[in-house]
Short mmCIF file of C-alpha atoms and ligand atoms in Angstrom, two decimals:
data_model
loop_
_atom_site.label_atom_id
_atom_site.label_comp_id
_atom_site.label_asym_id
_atom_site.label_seq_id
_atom_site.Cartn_x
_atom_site.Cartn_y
_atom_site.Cartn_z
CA UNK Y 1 39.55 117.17 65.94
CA UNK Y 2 36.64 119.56 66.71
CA UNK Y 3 37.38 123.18 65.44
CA UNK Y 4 34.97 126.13 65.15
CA UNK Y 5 35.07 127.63 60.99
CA UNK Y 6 33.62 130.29 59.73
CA UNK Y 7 32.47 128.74 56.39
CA UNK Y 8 30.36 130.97 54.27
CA UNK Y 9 30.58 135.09 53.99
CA UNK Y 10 27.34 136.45 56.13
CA UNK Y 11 26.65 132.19 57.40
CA UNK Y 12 27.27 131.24 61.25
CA UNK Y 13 30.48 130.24 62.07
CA UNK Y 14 30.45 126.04 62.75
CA UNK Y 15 31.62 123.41 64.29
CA UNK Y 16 33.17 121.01 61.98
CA UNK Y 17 35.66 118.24 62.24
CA UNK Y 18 39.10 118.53 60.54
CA UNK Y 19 42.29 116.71 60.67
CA UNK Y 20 44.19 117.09 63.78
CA UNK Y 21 47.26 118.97 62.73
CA UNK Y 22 50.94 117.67 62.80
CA UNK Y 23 53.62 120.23 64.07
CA UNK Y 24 56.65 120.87 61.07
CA UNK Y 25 59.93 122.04 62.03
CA UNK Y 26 60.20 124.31 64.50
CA UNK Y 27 56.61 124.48 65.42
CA UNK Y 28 54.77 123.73 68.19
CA UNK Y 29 51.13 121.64 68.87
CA UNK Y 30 49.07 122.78 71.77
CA UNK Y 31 46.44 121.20 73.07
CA UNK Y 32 44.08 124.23 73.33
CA UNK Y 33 42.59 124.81 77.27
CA UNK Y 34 40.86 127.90 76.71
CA UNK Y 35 40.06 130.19 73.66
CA UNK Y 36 38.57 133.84 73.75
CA UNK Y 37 36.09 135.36 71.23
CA UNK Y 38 36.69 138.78 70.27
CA UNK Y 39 34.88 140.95 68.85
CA UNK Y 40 37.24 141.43 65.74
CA UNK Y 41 35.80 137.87 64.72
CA UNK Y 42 32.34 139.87 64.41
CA UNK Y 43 34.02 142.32 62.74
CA UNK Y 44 35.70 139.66 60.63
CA UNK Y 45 32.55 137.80 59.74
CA UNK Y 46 30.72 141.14 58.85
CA UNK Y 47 32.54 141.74 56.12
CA UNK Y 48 31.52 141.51 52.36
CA UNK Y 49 32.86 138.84 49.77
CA UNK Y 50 35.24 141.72 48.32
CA UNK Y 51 36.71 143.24 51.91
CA UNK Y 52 37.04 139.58 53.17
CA UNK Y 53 40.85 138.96 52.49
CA UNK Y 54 41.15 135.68 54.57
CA UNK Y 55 41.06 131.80 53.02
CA UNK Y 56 38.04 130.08 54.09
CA UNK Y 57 37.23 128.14 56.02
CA UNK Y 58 39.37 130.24 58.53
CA UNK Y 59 39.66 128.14 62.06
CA UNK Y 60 38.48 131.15 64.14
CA UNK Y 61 40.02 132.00 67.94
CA UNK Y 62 42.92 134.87 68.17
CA UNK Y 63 43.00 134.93 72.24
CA UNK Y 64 44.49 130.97 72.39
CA UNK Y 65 46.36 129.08 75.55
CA UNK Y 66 46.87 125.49 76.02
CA UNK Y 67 49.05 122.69 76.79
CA UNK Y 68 52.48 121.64 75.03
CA UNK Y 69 51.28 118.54 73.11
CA UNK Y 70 53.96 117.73 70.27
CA UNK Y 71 57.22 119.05 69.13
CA UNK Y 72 58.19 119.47 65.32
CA UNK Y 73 62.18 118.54 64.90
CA UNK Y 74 64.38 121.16 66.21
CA UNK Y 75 61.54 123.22 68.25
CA UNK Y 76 63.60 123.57 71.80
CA UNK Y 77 62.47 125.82 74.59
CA UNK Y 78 59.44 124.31 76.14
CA UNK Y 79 58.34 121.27 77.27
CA UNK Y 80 55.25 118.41 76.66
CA UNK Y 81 52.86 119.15 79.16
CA UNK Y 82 53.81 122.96 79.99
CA UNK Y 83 50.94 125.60 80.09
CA UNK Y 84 51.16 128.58 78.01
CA UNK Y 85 49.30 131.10 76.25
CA UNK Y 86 49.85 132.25 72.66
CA UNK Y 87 51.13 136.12 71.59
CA UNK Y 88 48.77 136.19 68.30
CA UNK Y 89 50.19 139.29 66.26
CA UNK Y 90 53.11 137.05 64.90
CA UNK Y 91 55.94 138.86 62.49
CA UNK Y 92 58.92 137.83 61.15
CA UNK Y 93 61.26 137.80 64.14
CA UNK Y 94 64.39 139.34 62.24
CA UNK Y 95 63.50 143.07 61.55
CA UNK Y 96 64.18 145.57 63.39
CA UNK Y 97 60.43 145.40 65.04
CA UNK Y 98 60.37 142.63 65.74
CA UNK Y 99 63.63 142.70 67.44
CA UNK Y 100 61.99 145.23 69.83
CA UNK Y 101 59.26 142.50 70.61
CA UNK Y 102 57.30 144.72 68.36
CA UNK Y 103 55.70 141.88 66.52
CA UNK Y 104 52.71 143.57 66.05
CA UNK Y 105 53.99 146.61 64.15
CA UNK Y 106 56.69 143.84 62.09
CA UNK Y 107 56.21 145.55 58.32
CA UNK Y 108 57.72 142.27 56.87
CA UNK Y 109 54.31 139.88 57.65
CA UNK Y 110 52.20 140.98 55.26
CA UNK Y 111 54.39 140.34 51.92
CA UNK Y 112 55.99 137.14 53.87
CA UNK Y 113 51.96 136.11 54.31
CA UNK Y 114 52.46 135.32 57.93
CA UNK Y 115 48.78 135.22 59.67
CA UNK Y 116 47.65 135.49 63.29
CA UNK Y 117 46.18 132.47 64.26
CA UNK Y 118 42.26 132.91 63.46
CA UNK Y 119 42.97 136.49 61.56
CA UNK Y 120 44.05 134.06 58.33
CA UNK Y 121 46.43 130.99 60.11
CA UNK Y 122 44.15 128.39 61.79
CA UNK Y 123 42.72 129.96 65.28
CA UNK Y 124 42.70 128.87 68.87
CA UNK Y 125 38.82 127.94 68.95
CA UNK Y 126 39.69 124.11 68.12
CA UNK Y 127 41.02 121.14 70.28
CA UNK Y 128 44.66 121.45 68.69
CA UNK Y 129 46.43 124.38 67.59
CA UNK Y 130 49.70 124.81 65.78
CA UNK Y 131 51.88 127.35 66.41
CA UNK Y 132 54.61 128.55 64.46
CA UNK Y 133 57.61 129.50 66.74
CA UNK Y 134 58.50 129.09 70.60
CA UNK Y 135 58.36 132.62 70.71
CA UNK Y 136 55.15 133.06 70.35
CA UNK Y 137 54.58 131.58 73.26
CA UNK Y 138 54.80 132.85 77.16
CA UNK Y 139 54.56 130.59 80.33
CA UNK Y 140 51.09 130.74 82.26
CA UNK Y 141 52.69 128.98 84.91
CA UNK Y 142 49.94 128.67 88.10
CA UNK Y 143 47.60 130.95 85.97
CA UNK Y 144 44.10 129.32 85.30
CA UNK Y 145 44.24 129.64 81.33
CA UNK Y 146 40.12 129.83 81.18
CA UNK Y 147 40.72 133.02 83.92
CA UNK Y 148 43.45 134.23 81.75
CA UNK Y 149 43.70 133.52 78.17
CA UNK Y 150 41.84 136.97 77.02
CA UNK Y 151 44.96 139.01 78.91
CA UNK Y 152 46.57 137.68 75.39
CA UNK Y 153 44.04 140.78 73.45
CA UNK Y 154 41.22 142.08 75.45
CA UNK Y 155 44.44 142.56 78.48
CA UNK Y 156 47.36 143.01 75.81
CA UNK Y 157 45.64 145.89 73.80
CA UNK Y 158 44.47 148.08 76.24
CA UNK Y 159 47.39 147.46 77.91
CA UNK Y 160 50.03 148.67 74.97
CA UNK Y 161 47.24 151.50 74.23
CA UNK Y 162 48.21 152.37 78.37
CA UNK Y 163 51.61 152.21 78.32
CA UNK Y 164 52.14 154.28 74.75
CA UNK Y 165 50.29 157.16 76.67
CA UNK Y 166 51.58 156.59 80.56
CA UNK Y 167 53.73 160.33 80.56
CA UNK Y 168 50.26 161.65 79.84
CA UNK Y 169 48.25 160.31 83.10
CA UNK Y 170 50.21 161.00 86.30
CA UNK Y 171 48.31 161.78 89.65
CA UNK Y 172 45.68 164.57 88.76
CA UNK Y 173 45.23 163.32 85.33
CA UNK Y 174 41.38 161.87 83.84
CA UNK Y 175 41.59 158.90 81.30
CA UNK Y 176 37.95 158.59 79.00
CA UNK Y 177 37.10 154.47 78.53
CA UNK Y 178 34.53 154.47 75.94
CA UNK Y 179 33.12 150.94 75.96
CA UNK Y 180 33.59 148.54 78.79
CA UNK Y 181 33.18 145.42 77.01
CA UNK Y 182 35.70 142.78 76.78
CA UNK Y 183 38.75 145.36 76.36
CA UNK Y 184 37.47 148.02 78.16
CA UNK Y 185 36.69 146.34 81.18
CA UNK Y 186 40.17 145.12 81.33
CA UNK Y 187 41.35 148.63 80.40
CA UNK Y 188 39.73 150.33 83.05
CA UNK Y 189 41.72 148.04 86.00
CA UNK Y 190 44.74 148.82 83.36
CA UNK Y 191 44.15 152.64 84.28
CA UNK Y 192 43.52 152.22 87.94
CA UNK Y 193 46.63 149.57 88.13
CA UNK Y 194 49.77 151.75 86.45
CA UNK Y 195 48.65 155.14 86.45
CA UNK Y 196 47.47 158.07 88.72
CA UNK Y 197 44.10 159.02 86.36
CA UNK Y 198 40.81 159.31 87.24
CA UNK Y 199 38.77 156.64 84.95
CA UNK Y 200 35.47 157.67 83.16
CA UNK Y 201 33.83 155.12 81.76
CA UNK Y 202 31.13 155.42 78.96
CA UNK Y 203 28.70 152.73 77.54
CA UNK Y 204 25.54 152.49 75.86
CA UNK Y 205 24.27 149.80 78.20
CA UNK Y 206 23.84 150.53 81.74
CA UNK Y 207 25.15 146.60 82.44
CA UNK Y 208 28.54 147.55 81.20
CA UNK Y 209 28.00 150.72 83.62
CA UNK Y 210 27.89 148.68 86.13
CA UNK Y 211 31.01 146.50 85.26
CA UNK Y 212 33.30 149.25 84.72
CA UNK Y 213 32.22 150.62 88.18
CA UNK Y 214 32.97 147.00 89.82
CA UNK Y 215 36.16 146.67 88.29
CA UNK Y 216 37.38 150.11 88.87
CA UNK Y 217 36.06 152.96 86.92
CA UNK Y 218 35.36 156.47 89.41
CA UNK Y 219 32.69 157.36 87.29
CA UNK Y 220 30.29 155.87 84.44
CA UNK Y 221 28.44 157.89 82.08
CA UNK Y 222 25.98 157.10 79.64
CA UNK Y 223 27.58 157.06 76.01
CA UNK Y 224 25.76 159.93 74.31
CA UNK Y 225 25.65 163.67 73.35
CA UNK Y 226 25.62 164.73 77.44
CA UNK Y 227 28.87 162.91 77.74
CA UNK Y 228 30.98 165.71 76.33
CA UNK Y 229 29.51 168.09 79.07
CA UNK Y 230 29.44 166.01 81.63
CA UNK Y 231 33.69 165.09 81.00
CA UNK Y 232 34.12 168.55 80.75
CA UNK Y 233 32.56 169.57 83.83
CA UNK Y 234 34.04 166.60 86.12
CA UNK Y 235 37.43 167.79 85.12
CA UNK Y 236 36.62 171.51 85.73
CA UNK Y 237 36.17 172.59 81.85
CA UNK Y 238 40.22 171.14 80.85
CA UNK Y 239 38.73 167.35 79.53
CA UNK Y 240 40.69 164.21 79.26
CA UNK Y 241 44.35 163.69 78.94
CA UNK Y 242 43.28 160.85 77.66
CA UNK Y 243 40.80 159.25 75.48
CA UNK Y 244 40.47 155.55 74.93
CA UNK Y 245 37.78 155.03 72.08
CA UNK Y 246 37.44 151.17 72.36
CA UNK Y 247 34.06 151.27 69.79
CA UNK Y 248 35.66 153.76 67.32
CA UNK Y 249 32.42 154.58 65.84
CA UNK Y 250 31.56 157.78 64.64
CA UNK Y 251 29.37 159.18 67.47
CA UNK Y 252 32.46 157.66 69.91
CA UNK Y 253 35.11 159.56 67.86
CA UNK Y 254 32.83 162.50 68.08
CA UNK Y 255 32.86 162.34 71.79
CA UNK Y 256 36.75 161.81 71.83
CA UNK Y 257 37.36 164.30 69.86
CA UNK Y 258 35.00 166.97 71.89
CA UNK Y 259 36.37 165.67 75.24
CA UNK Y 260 40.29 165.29 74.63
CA UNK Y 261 42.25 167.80 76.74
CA UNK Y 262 45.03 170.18 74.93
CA UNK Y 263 48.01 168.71 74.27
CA UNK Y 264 46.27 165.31 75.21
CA UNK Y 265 46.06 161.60 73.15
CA UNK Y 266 42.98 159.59 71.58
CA UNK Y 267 43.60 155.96 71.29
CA UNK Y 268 41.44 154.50 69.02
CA UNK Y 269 40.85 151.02 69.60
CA UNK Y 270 38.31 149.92 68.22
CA UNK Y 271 37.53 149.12 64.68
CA UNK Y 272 33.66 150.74 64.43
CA UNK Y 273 34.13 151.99 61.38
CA UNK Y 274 34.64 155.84 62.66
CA UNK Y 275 37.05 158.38 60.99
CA UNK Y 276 38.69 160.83 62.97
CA UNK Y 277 39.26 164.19 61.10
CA UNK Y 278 42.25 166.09 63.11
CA UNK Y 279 43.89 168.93 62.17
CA UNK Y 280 43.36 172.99 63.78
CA UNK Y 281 39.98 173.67 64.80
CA UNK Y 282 39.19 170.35 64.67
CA UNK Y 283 41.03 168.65 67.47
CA UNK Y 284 42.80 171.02 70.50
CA UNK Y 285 46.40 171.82 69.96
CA UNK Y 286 48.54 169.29 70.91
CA UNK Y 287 46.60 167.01 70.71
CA UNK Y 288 47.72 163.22 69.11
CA UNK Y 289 45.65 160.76 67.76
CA UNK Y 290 46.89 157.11 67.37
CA UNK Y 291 45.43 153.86 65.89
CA UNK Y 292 47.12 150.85 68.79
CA UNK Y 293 47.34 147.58 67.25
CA UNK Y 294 47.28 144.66 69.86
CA UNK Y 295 51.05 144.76 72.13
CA UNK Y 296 54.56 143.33 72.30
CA UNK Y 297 55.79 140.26 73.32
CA UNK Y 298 57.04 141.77 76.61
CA UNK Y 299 53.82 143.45 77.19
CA UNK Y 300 52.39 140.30 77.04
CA UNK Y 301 54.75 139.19 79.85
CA UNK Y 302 53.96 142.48 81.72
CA UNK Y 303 50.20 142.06 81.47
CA UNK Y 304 50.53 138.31 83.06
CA UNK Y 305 52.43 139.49 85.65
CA UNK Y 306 49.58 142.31 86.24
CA UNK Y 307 47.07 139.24 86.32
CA UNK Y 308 49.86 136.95 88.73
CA UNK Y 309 49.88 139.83 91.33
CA UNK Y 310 46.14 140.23 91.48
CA UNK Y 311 45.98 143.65 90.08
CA UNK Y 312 43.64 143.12 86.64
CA UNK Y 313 41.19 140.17 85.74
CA UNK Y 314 38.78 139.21 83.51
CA UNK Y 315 35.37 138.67 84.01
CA UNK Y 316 34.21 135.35 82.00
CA UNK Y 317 31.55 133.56 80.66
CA UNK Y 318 32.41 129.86 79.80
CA UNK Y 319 31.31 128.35 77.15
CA UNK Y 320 32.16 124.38 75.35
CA UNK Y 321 33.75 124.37 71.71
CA UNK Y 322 29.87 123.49 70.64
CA UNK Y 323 28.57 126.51 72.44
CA UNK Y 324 30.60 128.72 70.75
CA UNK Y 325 28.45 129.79 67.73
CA UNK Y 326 25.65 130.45 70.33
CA UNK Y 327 28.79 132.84 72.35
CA UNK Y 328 28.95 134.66 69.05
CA UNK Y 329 25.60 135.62 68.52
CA UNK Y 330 25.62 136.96 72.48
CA UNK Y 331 28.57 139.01 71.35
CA UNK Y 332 27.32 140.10 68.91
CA UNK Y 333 24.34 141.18 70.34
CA UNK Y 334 26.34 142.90 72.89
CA UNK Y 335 25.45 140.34 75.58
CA UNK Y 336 28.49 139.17 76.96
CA UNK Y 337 29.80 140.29 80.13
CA UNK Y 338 33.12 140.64 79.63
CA UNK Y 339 34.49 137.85 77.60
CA UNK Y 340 33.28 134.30 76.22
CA UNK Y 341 36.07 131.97 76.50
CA UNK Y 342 35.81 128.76 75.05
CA UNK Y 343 37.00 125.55 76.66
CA UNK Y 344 37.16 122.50 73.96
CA UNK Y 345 37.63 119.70 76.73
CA UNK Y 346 35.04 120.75 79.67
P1 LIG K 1 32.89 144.05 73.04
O1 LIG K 1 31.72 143.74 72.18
O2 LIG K 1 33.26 143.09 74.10
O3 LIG K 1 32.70 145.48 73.75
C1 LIG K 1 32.24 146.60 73.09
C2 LIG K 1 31.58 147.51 74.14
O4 LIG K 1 31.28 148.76 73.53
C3 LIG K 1 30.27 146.96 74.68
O5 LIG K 1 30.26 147.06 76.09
C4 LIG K 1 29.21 147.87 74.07
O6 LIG K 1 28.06 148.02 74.89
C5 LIG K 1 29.99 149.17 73.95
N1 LIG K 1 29.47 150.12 72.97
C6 LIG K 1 28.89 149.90 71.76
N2 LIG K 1 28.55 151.07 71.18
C7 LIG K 1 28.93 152.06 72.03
C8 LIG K 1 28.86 153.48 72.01
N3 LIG K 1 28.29 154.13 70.98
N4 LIG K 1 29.35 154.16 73.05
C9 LIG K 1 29.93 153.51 74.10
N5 LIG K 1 30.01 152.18 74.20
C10 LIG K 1 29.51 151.46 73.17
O7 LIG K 1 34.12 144.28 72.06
P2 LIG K 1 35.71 144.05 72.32
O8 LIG K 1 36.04 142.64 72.02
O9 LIG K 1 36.07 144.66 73.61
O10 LIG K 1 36.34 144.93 71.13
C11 LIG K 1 36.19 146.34 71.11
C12 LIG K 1 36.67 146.89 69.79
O11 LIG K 1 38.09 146.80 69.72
C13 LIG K 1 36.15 146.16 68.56
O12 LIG K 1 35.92 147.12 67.54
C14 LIG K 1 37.31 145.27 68.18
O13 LIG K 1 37.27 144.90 66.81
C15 LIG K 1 38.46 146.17 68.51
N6 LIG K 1 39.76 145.52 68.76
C16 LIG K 1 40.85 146.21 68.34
C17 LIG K 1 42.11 145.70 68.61
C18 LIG K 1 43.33 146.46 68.18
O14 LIG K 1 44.41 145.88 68.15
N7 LIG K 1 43.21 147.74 67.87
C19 LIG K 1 42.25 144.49 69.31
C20 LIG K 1 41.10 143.83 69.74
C21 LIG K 1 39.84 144.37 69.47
ZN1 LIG K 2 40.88 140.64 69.15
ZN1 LIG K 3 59.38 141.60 61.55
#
């Protein structure tokens, strides 16, 4: 089968052919319909020989959904030929995490060296991919996977980062989106979906301006030093009950940090390489700061349902498995509107 690797540290992720993987017990084989690229792979590929923790080649692709294909013996639950997409942050599945659906925070994957598929296990950006238990995987049902399969991360995290703060945005309240890129576009109809806040969005390119102000945001600001003021003075001098830092860089942490209302949360999302120094006289009392990792397995269910009643989409560029190293660069280069999904068989 085709799969996209990334090969080298600093080369170009490729397309390469490998050998079409055979489910073992227990697992599952999709046939893959539509994979996202997020830009954690970027993040991924940036990093130097001694930071890069991962086997090579790693089979890239973390936002996967596809078609029941095979059964290994004894995997019951779902059927050949049923659509699905994947829940990536896999854990054990016995602790007590994990028994809350809390996959994502399971402590137990690390030492048991379970991967997400692409983050370490073989990713989503291939014709087949193997997954390791039914639970892992959640209906799609009618949804169109290409329309859908980022609500897996770019819908899931914003989505937990949401719901972990909810008490904190009711009617009155102003939520701070800084980046509206593949998560934060998603994010922002997030906001406007489940809570009462006013959404401000900020970005450093006045494209992504005008996305977050199509899919929902009240206002859009220019990410720089003026920000702070500008918050301040559209929520008459109090800030932001809420700041979601989806670049997590240090001039975005700055603004969180400047812009966060007392007693209110920063969620940082993103993985920009920022540090965030709280403490008095640094951050306003009360404040919390918290680093979201991707969601739960009922989130997952819960953001679906968002996308089944018409509430939250996201906007996509298509792309075929051989485009895909082209898609990267675009990300990269902060191109992409929204998110590139990947479709092996177009
Ligand atoms: P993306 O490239 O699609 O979007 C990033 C957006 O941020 C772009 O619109 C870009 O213009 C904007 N931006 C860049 N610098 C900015 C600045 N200084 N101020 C304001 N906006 C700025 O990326 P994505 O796939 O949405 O991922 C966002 C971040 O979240 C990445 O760091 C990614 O690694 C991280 N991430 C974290 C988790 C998690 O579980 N915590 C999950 C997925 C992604
Ligand atoms: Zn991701
Ligand atoms: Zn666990």
């Amino acid at each position: 089968m085709r799969a996209v690797q990334y090969r080298t540290i600093g080369g170009e992720p490729e397309v390469v052919d490998v050998p079409t993987p055979e489910p073992g017990p227990g697992q599952v084989r999709l046939r893959v319909t539509a994979a996202g690229l997020c830009h954690s792979d970027a993040f991924v590929m940036g990093l130097s020989a001694e930071q890069f923790t991962y086997g090579l080649p790693l089979t890239l692709g973390h936002e996967g959904a596809g078609v029941v294909d095979a059964l290994g013996d004894g995997a019951t639950g779902v059927e050949v030929g049923e659509p699905v997409a994947v829940y990536g942050p896999w854990g054990c599945g016995v602790c007590h995490a994990c028994a809350q659906g809390a996959e994502n925070y399971c402590p137990r994957a690390a030492e048991l060296g379970i991967q997400p598929p692409g983050l370490g296990g073989p990713g989503a950006l291939a014709e087949y991919l193997i997954v390791d238990d039914v639970r892992h995987l959640v209906p799609l049902g009618d949804l169109d996977p290409v329309a859908t399969v980022s609500l897996t991360d770019a819908g899931l995290t914003p989505y937990h980062a949401v719901v972990s703060s909810l008490g904190a945005l009711p009617a009155g309240s102003t939520a701070v989106v800084i980046g509206a890129g593949g998560l934060g576009h998603v994010g922002i109809q997030i906001l406007r979906a489940i809570t009462g806040a006013t959404v401000i969005a900020l970005d450093i390119s006045e494209e992504k301006l005008k996305l977050a102000r199509e899919v929902g945001a009240h206002r859009a600001l220019l990410s720089d030093v003026s920000a702070v003021a500008e918050i301040r003075k559209l929520t008459g001098g109090v800030g932001a009950q809420v700041v979601f830092d989806f670049v997590g860089a240090p001039p975005t942490l700055e603004i969180a940090r400047k812009s966060v209302a007392l007693n209110g949360v920063i969620q940082i999302v993103g993985i920009g390489g920022g540090l965030l120094s709280t403490g008095f006289f640094s951050t306003p009392m009360g404040a919390s700061v918290r680093v979201p990792y991707w969601g739960t397995r009922s989130e997952l269910m819960e953001v679906l349902d968002l996308a089944r009643a018409g509430a939250i989409h996201v906007e996509v560029e298509r792309y075929g498995l051989d485009q895909a190293p082209e898609a990267y660069r675009k990300l990269h280069d902060g191109e992409v509107r929204g998110r590139a999904v990947v479709v092996p068989y177009s």
